[in-house]
PDB file of C-alpha atoms in Angstrom:
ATOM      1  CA  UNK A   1    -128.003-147.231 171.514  1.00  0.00           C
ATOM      2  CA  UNK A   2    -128.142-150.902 169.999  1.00  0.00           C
ATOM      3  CA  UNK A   3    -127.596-152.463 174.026  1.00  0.00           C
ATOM      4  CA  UNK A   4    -129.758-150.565 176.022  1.00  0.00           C
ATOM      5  CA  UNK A   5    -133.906-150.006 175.594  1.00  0.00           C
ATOM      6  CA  UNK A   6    -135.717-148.187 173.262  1.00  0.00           C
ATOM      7  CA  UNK A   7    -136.519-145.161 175.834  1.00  0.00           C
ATOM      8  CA  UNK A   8    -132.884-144.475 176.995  1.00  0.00           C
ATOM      9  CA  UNK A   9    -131.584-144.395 173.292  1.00  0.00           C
ATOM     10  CA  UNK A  10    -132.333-140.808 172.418  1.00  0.00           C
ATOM     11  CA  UNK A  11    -130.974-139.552 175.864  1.00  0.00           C
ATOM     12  CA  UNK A  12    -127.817-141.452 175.450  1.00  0.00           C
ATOM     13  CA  UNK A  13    -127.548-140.685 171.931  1.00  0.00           C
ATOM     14  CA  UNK A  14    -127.371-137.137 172.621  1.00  0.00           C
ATOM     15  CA  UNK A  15    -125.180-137.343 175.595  1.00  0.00           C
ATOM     16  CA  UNK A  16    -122.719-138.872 173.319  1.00  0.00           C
ATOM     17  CA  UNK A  17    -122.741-136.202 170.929  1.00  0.00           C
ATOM     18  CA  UNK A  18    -122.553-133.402 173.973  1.00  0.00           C
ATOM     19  CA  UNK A  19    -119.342-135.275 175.385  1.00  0.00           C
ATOM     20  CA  UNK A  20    -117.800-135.664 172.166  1.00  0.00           C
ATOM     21  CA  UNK A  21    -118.353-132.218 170.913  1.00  0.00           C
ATOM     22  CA  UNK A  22    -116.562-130.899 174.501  1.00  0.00           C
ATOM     23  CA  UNK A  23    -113.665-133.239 173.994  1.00  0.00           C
ATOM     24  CA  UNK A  24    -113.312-131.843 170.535  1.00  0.00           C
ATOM     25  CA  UNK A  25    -113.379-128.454 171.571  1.00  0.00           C
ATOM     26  CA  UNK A  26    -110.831-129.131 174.605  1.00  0.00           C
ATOM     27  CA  UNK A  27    -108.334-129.859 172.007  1.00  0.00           C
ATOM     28  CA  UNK A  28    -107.872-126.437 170.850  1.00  0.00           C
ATOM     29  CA  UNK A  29    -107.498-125.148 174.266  1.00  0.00           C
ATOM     30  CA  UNK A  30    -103.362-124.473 174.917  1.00  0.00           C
ATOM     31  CA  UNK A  31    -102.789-126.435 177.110  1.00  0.00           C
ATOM     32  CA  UNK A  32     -98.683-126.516 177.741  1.00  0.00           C
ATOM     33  CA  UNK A  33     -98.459-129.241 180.011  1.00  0.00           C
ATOM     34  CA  UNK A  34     -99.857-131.827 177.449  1.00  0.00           C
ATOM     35  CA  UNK A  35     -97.825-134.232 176.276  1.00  0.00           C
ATOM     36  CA  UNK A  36     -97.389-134.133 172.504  1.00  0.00           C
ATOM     37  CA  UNK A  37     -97.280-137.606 170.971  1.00  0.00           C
ATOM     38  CA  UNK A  38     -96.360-136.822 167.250  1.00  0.00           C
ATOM     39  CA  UNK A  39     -97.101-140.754 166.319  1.00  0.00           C
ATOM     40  CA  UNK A  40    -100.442-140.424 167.555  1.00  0.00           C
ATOM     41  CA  UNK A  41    -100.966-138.258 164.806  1.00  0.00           C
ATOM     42  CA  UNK A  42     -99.731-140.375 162.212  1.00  0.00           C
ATOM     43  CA  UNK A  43    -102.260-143.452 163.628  1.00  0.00           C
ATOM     44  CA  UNK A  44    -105.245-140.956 164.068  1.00  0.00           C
ATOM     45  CA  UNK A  45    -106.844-142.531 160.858  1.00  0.00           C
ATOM     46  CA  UNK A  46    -106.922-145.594 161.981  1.00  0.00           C
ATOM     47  CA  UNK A  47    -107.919-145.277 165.008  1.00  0.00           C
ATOM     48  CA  UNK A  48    -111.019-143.197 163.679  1.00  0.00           C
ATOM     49  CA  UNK A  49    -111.624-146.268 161.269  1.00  0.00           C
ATOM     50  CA  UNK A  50    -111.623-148.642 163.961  1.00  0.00           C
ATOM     51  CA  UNK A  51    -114.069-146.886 165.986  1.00  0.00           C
ATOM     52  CA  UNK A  52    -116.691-146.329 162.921  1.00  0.00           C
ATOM     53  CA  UNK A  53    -116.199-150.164 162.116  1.00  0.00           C
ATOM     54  CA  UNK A  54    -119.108-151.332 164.430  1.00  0.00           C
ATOM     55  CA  UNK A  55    -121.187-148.629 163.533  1.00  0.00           C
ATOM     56  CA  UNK A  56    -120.924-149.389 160.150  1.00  0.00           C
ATOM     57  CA  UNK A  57    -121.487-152.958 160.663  1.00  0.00           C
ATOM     58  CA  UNK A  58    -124.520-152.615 162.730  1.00  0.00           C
ATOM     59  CA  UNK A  59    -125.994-150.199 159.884  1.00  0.00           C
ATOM     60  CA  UNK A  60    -124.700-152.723 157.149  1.00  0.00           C
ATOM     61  CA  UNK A  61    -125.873-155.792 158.863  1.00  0.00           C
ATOM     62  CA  UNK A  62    -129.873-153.975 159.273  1.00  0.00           C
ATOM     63  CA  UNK A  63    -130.237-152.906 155.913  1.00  0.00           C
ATOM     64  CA  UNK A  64    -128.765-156.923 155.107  1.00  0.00           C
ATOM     65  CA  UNK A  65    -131.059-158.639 156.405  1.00  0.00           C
ATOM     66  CA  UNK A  66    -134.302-156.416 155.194  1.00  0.00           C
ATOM     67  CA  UNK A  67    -135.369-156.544 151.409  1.00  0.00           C
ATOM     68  CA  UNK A  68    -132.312-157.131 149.362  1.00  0.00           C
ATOM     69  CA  UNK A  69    -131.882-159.988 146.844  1.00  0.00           C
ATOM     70  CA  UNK A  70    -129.445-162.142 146.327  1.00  0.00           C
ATOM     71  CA  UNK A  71    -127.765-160.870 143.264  1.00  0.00           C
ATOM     72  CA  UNK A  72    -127.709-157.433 145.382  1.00  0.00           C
ATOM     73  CA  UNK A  73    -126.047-159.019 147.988  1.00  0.00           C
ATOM     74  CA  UNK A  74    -123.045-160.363 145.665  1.00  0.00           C
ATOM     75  CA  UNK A  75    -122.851-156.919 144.382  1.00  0.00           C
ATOM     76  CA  UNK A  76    -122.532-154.844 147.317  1.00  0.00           C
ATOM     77  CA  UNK A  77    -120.356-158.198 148.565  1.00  0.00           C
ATOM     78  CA  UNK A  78    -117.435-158.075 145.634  1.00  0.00           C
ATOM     79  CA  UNK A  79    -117.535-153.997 145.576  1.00  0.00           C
ATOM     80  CA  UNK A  80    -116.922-153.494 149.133  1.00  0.00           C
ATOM     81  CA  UNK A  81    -113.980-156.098 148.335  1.00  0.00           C
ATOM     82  CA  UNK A  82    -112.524-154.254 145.160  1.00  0.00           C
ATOM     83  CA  UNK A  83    -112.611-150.958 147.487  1.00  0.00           C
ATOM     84  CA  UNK A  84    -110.745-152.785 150.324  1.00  0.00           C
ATOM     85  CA  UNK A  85    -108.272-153.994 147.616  1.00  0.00           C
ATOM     86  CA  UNK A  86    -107.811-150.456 145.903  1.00  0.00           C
ATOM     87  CA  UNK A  87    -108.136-148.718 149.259  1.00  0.00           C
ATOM     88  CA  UNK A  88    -104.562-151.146 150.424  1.00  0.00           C
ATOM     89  CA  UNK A  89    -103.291-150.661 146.837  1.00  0.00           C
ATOM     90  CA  UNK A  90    -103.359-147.153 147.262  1.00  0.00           C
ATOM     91  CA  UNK A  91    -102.291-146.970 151.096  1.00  0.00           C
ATOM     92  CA  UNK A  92     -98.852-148.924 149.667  1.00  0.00           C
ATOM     93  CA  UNK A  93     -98.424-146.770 147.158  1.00  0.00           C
ATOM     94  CA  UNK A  94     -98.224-143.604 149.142  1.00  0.00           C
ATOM     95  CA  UNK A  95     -96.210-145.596 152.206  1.00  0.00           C
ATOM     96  CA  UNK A  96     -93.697-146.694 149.735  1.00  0.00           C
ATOM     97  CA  UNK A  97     -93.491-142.778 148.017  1.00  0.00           C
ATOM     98  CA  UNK A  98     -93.620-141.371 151.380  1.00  0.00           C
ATOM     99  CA  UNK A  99     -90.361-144.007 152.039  1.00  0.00           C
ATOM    100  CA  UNK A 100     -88.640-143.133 148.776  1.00  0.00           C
ATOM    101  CA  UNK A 101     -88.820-139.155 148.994  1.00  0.00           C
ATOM    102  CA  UNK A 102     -87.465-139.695 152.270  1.00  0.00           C
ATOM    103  CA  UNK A 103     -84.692-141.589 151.709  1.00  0.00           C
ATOM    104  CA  UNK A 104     -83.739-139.632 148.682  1.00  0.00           C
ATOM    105  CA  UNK A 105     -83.978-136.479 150.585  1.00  0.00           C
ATOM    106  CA  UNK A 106     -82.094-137.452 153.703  1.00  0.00           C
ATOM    107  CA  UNK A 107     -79.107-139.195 151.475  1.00  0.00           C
ATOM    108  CA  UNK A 108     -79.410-135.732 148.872  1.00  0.00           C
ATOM    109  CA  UNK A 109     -79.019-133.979 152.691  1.00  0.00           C
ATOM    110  CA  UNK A 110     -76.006-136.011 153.776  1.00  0.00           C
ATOM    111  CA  UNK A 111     -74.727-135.601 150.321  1.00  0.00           C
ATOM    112  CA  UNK A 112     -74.766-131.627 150.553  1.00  0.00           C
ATOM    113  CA  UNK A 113     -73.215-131.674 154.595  1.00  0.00           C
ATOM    114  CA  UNK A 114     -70.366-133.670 153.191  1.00  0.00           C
ATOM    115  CA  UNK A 115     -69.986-130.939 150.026  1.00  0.00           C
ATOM    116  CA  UNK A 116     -70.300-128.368 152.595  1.00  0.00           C
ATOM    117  CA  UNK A 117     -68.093-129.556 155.266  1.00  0.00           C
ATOM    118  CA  UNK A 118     -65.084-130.080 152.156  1.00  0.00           C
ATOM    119  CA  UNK A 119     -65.810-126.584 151.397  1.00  0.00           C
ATOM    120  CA  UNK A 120     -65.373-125.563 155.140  1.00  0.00           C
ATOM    121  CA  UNK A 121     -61.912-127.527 154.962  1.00  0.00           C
ATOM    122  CA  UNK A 122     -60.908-125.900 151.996  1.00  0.00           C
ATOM    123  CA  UNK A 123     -61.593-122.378 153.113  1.00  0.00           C
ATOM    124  CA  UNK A 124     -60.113-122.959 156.393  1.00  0.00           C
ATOM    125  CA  UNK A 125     -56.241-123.770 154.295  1.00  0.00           C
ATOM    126  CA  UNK A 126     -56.246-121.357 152.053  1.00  0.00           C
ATOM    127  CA  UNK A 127     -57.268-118.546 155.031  1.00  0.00           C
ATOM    128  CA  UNK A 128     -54.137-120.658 156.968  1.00  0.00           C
ATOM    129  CA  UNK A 129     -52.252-120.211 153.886  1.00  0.00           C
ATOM    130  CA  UNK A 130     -52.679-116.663 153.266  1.00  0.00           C
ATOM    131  CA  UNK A 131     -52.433-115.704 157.334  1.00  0.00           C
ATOM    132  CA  UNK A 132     -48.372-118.058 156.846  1.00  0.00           C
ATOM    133  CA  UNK A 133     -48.065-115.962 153.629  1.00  0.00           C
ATOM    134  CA  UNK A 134     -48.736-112.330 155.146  1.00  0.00           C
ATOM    135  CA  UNK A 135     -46.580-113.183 158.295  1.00  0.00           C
ATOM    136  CA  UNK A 136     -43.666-114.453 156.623  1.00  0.00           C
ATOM    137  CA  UNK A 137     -43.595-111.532 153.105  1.00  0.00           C
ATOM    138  CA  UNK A 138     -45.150-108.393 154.720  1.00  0.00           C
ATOM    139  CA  UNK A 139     -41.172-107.240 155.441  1.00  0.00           C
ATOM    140  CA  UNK A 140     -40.062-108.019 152.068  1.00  0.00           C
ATOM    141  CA  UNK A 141     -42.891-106.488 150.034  1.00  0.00           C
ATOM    142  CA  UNK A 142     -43.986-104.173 152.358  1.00  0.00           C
ATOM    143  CA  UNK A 143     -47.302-103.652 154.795  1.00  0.00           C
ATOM    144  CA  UNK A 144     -49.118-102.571 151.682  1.00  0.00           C
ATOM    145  CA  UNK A 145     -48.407-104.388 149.306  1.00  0.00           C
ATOM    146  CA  UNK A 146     -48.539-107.657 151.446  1.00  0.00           C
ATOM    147  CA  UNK A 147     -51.795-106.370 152.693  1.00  0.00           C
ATOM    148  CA  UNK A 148     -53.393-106.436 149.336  1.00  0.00           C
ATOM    149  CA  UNK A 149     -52.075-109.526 148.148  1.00  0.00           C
ATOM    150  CA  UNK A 150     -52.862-111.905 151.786  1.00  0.00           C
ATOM    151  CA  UNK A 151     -54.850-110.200 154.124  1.00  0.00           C
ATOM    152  CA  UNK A 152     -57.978-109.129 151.494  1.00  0.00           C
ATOM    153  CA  UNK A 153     -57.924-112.959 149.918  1.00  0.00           C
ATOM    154  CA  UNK A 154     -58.083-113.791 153.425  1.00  0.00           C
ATOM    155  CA  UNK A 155     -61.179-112.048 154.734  1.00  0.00           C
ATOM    156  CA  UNK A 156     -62.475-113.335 151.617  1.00  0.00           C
ATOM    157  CA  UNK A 157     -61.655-116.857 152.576  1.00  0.00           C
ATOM    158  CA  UNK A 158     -63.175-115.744 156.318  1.00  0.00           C
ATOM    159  CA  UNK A 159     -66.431-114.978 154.544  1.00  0.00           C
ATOM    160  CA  UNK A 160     -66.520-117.955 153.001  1.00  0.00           C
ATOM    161  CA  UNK A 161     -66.179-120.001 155.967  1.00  0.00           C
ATOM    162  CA  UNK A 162     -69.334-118.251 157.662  1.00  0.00           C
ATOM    163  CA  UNK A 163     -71.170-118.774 154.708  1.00  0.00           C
ATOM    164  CA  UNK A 164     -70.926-122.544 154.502  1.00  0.00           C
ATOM    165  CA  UNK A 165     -71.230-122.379 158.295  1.00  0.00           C
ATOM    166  CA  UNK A 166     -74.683-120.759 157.864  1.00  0.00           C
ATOM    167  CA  UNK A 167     -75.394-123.593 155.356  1.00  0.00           C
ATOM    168  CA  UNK A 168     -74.376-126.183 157.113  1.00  0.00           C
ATOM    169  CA  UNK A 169     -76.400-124.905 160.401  1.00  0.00           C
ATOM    170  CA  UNK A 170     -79.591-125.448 157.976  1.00  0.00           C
ATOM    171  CA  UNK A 171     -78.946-128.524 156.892  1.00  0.00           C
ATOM    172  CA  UNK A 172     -79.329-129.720 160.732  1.00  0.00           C
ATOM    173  CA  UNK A 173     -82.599-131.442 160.141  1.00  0.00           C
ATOM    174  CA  UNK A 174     -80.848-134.074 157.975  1.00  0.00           C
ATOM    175  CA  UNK A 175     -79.599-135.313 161.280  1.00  0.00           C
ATOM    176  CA  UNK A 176     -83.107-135.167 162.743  1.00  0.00           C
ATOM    177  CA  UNK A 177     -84.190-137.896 159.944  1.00  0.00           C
ATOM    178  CA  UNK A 178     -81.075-139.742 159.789  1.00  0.00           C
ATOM    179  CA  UNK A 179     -81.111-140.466 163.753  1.00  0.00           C
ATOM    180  CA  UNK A 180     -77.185-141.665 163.566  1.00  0.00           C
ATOM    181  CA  UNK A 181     -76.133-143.632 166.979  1.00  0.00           C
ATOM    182  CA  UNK A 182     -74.617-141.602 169.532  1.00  0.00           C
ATOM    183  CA  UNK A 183     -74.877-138.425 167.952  1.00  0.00           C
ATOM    184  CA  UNK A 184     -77.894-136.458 167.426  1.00  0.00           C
ATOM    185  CA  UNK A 185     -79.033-133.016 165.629  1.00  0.00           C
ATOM    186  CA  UNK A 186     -78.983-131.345 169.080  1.00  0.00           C
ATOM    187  CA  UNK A 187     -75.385-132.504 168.870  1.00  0.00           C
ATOM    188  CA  UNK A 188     -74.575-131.170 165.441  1.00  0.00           C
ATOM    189  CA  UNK A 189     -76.329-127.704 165.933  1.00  0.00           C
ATOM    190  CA  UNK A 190     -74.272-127.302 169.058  1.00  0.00           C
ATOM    191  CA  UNK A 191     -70.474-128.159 167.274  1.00  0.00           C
ATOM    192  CA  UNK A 192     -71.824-125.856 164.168  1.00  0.00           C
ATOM    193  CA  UNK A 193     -72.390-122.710 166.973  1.00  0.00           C
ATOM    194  CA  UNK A 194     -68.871-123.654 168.033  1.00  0.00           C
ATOM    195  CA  UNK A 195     -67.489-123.608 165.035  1.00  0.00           C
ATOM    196  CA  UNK A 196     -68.555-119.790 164.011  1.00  0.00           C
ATOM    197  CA  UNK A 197     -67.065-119.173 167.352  1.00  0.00           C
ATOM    198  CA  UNK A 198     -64.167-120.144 166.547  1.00  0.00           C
ATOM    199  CA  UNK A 199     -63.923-118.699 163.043  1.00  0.00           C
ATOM    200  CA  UNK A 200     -65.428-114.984 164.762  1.00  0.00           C
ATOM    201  CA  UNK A 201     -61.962-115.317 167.498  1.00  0.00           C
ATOM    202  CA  UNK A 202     -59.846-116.614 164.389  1.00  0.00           C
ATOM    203  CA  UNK A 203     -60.482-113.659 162.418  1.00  0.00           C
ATOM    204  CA  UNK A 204     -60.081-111.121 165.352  1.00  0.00           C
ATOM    205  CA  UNK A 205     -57.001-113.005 166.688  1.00  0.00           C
ATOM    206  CA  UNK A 206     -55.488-112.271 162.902  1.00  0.00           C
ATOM    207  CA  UNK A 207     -56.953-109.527 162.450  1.00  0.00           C
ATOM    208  CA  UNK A 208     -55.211-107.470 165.745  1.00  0.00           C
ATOM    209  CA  UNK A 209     -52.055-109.435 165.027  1.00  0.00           C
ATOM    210  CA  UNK A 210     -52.467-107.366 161.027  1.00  0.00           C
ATOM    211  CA  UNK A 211     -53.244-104.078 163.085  1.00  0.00           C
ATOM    212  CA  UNK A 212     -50.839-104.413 165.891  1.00  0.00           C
ATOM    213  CA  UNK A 213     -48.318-104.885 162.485  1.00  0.00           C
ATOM    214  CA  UNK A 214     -49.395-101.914 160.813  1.00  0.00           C
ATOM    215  CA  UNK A 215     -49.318-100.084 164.430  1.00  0.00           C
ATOM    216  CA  UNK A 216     -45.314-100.878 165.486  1.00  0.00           C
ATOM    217  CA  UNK A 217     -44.102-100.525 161.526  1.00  0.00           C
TER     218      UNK A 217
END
């Protein structure tokens, strides 16, 4: 509107409001071959800032040069400043919270996979210790009695181990954040979902050893 003449500016005026109310509008078609591109997100501000800038200059720059006085000027001058300043005071301030929660939540995250993993360990002896126990006592105490006192403190040991295993699996987006070098959350999910395999053929592998016991006598 501000290049070409007087005539064409309605018509192109509303053209661009047509096209840009359709390109809106595409955008909430699903459309699964688009490529998401999560940063644009993060820069859509700005870009939306940088395309209003000439528009508000143009606007800023006829209204300047009409009626206003000079002490007017200085005004509109120094606030438009102090705005700018607060306006990257306040942009700081929430980049440098946004930076801090992070970091404190992906180290409190790495904090609780190491806490869980320990706990893993721990479950994992004492359901080794209890499985030595049975195997080597059940003929001196008995089936029963050696059932009670190693095979029950073992399942509970069992359930313990697919507990922290569930925990552990939720913790996963740590990784996401954390982006370590050569090993990714895709990574970790997959070793977790190995892991509760392992623990599921662990405790039926003991499990028919206990029955096939209790079977022969």
């Amino acid at each position: 509107s501000q290049t070409l003449q007087a005539k064409y500016t309605r018509q192109i005026l509303a053209v661009s409001i047509a096209v840009g109310i359709l390109l809106a509008l595409t955008d909430f078609l699903n459309l699964n071959y688009r490529l998401p591109v999560p940063a644009l997100r993060s820069f859509t501000p700005i870009i939306a800032i940088l395309v209003l800038l000439p528009a508000a200059f143009i606007i800023i720059r006829d209204a300047w040069f009409r009626s206003l006085t000079i002490s007017r000027k200085l005004f509109i001058v120094f606030s438009i400043l102090f705005v700018f300043a607060l306006g990257i005071a306040a942009l700081g301030l929430y980049g440098l919270n946004r930076v801090q929660n992070a970091y404190e939540n992906t180290l409190a995250g790495g904090v609780k996979i190491l806490n869980r993993a320990d706990d893993l360990n721990s479950a994992l002896l004492k359901a080794r210790r209890r499985e030595k126990d049975f195997l080597l006592q059940w003929k001196v105490e008995g089936f029963a009695a050696a059932y009670t006192s190693y095979v029950a403190p073992y399942n509970d040991h069992i359930v313990t181990m697919k507990d922290t295993l569930d925990e552990l699996s939720a913790l996963a987006p740590v990784l996401g954040r954390v982006q370590l070098r050569g090993y990714s959350q895709e990574q970790y999910t997959s070793d977790i979902a190995s892991m509760k395999e392992d623990v599921l053929v662990y405790e039926q592998s003991f499990t028919k050893v206990v029955f096939l016991i209790q079977e022969r006598g």
